[in-house]
CSV table of C-alpha atoms in Angstrom, one decimal:
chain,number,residue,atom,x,y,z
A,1215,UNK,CA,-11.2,-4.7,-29.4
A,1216,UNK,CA,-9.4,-7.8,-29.0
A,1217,UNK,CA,-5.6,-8.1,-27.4
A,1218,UNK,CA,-4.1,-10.7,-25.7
A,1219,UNK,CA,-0.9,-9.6,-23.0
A,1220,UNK,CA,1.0,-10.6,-19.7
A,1221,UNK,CA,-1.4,-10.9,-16.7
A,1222,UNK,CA,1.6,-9.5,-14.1
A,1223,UNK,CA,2.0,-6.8,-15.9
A,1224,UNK,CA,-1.1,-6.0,-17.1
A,1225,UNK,CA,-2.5,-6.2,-13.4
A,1226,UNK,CA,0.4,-3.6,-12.4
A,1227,UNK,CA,-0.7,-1.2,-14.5
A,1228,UNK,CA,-4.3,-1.3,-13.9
A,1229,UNK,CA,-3.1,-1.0,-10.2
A,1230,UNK,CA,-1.2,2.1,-10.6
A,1231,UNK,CA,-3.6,4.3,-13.1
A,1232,UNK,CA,-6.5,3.0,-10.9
A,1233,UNK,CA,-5.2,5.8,-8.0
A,1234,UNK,CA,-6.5,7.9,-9.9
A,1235,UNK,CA,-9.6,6.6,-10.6
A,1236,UNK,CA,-13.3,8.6,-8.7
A,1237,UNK,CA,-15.0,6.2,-6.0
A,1238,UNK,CA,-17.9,8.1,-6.2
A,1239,UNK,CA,-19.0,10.1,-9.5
A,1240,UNK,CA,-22.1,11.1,-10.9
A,1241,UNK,CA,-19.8,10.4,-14.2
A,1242,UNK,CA,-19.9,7.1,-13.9
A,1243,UNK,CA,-17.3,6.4,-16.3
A,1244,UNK,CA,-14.9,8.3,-13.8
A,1245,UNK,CA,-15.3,5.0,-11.6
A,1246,UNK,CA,-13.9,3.0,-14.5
A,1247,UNK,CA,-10.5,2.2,-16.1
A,1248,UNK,CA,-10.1,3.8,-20.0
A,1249,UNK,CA,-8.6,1.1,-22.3
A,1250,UNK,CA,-7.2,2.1,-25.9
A,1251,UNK,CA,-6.0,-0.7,-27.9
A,1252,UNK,CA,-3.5,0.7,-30.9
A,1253,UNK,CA,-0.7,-0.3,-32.6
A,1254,UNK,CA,0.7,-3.1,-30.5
A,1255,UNK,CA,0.1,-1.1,-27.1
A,1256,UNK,CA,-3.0,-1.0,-24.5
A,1257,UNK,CA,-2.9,2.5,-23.0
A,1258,UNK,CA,-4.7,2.3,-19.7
A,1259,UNK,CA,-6.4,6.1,-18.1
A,1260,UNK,CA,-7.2,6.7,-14.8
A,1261,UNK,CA,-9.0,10.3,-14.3
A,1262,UNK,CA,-10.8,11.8,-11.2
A,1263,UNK,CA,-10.6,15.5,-12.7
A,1264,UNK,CA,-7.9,16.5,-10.3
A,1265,UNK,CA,-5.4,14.1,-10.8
A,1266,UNK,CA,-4.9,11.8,-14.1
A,1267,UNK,CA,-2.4,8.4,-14.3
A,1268,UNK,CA,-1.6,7.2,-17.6
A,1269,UNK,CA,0.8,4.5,-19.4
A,1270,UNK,CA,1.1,2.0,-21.9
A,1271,UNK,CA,2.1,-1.9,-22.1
A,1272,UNK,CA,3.0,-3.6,-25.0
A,1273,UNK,CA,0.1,-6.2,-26.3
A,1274,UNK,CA,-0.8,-8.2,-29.1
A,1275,UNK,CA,-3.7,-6.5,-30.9
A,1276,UNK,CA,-5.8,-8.2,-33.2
A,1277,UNK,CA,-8.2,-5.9,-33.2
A,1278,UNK,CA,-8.0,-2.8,-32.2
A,1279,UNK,CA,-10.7,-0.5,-29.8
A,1280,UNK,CA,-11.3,1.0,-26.3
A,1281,UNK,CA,-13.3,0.6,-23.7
A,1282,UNK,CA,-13.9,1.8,-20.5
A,1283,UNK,CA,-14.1,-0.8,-17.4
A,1284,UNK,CA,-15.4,-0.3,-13.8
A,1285,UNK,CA,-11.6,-0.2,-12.3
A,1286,UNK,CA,-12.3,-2.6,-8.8
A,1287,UNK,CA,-14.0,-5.5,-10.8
A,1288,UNK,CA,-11.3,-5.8,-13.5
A,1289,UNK,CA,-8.6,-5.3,-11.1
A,1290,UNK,CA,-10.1,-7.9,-8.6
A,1291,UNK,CA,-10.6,-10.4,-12.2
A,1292,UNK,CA,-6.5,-9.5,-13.6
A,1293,UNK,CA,-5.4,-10.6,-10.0
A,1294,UNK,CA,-7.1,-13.5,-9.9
A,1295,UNK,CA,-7.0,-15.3,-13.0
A,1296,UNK,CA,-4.5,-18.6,-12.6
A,1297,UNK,CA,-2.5,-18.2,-16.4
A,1298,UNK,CA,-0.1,-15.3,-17.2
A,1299,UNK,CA,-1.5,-15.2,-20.7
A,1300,UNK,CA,-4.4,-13.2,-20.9
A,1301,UNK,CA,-6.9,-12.5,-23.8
A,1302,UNK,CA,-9.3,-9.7,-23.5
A,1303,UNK,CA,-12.7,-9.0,-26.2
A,1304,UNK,CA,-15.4,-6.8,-26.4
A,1305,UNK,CA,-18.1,-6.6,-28.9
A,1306,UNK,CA,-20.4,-4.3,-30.2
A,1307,UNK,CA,-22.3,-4.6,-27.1
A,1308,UNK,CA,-19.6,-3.6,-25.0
A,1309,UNK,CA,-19.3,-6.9,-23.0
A,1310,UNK,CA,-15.9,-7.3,-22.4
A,1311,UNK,CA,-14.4,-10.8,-22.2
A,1312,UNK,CA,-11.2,-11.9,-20.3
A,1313,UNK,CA,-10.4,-15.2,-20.4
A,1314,UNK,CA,-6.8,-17.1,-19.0
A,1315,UNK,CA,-6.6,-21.1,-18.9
A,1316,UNK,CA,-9.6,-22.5,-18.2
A,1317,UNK,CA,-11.2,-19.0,-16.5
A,1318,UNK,CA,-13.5,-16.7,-18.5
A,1319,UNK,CA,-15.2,-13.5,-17.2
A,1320,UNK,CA,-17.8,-11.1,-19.0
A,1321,UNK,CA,-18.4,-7.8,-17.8
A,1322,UNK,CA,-20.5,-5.1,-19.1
A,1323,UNK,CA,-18.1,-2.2,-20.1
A,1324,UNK,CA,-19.0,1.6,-20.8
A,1325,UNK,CA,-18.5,4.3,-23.7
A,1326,UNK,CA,-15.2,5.4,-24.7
A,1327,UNK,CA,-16.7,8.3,-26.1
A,1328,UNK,CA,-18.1,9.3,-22.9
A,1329,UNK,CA,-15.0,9.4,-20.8
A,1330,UNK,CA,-13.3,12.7,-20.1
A,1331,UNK,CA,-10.4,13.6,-22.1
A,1332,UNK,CA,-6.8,14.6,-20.1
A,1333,UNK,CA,-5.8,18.1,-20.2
A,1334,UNK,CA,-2.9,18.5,-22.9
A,1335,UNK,CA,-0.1,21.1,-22.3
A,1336,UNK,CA,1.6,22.1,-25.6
A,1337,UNK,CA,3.4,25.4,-25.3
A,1338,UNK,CA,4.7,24.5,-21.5
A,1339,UNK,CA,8.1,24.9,-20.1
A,1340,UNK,CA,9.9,22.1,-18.8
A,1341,UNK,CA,12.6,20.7,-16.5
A,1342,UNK,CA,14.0,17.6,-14.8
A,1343,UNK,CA,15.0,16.2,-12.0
A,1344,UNK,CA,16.3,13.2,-10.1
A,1345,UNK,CA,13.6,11.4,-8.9
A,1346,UNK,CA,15.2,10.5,-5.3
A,1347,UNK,CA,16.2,13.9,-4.9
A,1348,UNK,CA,11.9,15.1,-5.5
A,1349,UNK,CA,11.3,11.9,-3.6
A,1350,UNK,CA,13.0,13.7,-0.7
A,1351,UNK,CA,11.8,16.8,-0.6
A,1352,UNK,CA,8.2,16.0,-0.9
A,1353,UNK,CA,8.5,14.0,2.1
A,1354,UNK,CA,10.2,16.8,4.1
A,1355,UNK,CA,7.8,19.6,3.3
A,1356,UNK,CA,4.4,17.8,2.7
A,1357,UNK,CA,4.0,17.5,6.3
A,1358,UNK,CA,3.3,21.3,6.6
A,1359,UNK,CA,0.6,21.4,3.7
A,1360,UNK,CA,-2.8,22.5,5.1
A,1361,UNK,CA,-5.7,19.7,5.6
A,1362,UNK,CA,-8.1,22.8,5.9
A,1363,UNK,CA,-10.1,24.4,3.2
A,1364,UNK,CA,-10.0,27.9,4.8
A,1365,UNK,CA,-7.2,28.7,2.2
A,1366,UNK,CA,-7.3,26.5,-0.8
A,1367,UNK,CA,-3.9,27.5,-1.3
A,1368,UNK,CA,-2.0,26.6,1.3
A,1369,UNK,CA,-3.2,22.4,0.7
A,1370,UNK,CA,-0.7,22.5,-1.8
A,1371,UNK,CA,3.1,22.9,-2.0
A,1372,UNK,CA,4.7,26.1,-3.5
A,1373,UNK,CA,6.9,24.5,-6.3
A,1374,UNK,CA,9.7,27.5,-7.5
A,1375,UNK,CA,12.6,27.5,-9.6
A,1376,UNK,CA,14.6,30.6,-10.2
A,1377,UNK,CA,18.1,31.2,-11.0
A,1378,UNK,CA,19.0,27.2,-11.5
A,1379,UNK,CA,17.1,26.8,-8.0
A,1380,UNK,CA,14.1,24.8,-7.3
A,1381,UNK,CA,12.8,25.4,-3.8
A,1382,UNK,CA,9.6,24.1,-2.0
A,1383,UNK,CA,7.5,25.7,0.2
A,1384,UNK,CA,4.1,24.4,2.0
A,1385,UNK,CA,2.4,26.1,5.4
A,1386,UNK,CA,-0.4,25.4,7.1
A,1387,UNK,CA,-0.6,29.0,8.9
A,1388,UNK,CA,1.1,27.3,12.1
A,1389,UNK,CA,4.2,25.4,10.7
A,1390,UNK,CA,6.4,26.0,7.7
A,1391,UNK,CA,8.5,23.9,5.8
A,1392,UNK,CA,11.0,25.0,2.8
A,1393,UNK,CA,13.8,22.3,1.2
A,1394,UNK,CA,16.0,24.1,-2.0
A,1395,UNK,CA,18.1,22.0,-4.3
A,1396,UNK,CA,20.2,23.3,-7.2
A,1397,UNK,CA,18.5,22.0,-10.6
A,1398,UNK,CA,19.1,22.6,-14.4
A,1399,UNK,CA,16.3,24.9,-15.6
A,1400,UNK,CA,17.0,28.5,-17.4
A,1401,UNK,CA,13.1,29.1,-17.2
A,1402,UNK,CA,11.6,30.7,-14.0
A,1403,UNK,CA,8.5,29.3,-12.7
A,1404,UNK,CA,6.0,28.9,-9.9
A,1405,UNK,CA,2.9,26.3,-9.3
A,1406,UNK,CA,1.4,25.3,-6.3
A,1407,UNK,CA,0.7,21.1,-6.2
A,1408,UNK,CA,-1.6,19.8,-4.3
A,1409,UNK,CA,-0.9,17.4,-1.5
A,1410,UNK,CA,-3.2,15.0,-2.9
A,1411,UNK,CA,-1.0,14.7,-5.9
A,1412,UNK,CA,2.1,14.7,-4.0
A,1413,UNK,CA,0.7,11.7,-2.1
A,1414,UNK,CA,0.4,10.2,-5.1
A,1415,UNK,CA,3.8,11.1,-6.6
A,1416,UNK,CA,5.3,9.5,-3.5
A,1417,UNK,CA,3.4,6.0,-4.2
A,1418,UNK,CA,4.5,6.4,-8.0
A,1419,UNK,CA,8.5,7.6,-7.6
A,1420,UNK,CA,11.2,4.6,-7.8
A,1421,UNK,CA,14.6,4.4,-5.4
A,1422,UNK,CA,16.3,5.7,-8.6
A,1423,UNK,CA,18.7,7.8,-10.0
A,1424,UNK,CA,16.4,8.1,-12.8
A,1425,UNK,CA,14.9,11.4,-14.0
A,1426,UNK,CA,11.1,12.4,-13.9
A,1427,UNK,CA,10.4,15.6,-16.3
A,1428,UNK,CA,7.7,18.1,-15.1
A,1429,UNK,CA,5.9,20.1,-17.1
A,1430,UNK,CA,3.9,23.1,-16.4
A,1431,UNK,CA,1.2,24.6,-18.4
A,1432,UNK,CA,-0.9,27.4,-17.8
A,1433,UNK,CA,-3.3,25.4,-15.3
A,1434,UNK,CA,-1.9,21.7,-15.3
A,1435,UNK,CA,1.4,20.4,-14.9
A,1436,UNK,CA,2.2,16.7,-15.8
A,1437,UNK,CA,4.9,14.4,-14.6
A,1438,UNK,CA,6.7,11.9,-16.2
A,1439,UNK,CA,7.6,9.1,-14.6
A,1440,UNK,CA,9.5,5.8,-16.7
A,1441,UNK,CA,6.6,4.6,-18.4
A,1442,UNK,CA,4.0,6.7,-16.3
């Protein structure tokens, strides 16, 4: 693999999918950062098993490849380098080289091939909504989500859209919290999210008027956020 692309916005990236990335995994790739280079873009993977962050920056590729990189070292290297054009390398032996100006790093990188693949939802409903308006009610009702492992159930919110209505409900067996909003769906359907991915939804969401699309699957829902 060898790409060259903007430091600012390369180090964004790797700061966003990395809140996703495992501290502590006896799969070590888990700790790392997934980097595809393809067809003029660097897709960047961050994947604990619970919750997964992906996206995709324009780059120039001269040769294409991926990589997976222990996500604190090449995030602490991207921040600190002192150009904004970057090059990054790796070789058969899966050192990777970044180099900008007169800095140049090698790190020892880790299988592709061993890194978990994302769950993929194909036959899934779908719906959207405003992304100020989710913003909102995940910070009024994810208060009342459970810390306790008692009831798995009730660490999540109760997502629930019938009749062009999306409500949400979370409880923690002493308080209860429930915010409903009208939203453009013909499909019912009800998930529970965890407040661990809420938490991160909340980092991830814009001030915007924009849209995010959810989609549920038969155990995974994804969200799409602008580029993420």
């Amino acid at each position: 693999m060898y790409i060259f692309c903007d430091r600012e916005v390369l180090s964004e990236s790797l700061t966003n999918v990395s809140r996703a990335v495992s501290q502590k995994s006896p799969i070590k790739t888990l700790e790392g950062v997934l980097l595809k280079a393809k067809d003029g873009k660097l897709t960047l993977t961050g994947y604990d098993l619970e919750i997964g962050i992906t996206t995709s920056i324009d780059v120039k590729v001269e040769n294409e490849g991926e990589v997976v990189v222990e996500a604190r070292l090449i995030n602490d290297i991207i921040r600190r380098l002192p150009e904004n054009n970057v090059s990054i390398e790796v070789d058969d032996r899966l050192i990777v080289t970044i180099k900008s100006g007169a800095a140049e790093f090698a790190i020892l990188g880790m299988p592709a091939g061993e890194y978990p693949q994302l769950p993929v939802i194909t036959d899934g409903d779908s719906f959207e909504i405003n992304q100020n308006l989710l913003k909102g009610m995940i910070r009024q009702t994810l208060f009342a989500v459970s810390k306790s492992e008692v009831k798995p159930v009730h660490m999540g919110t109760l997502f629930e859209i019938s009749d062009n209505q999306f409500t949400m409900v979370a409880l923690d067996g002493y308080r209860l919290a429930l915010r409903r909003e009208p939203v453009k769906c013909d499909k019912n359907m009800s998930f529970v999210v965890p407040g661990k991915t809420q938490n991160e939804l909340l980092k991830m969401i814009k001030d915007e008027d924009t849209t995010i699309k959810i989609v549920i699957g038969t155990k995974h829902a994804i969200f799409v956020i602008d580029e993420y």
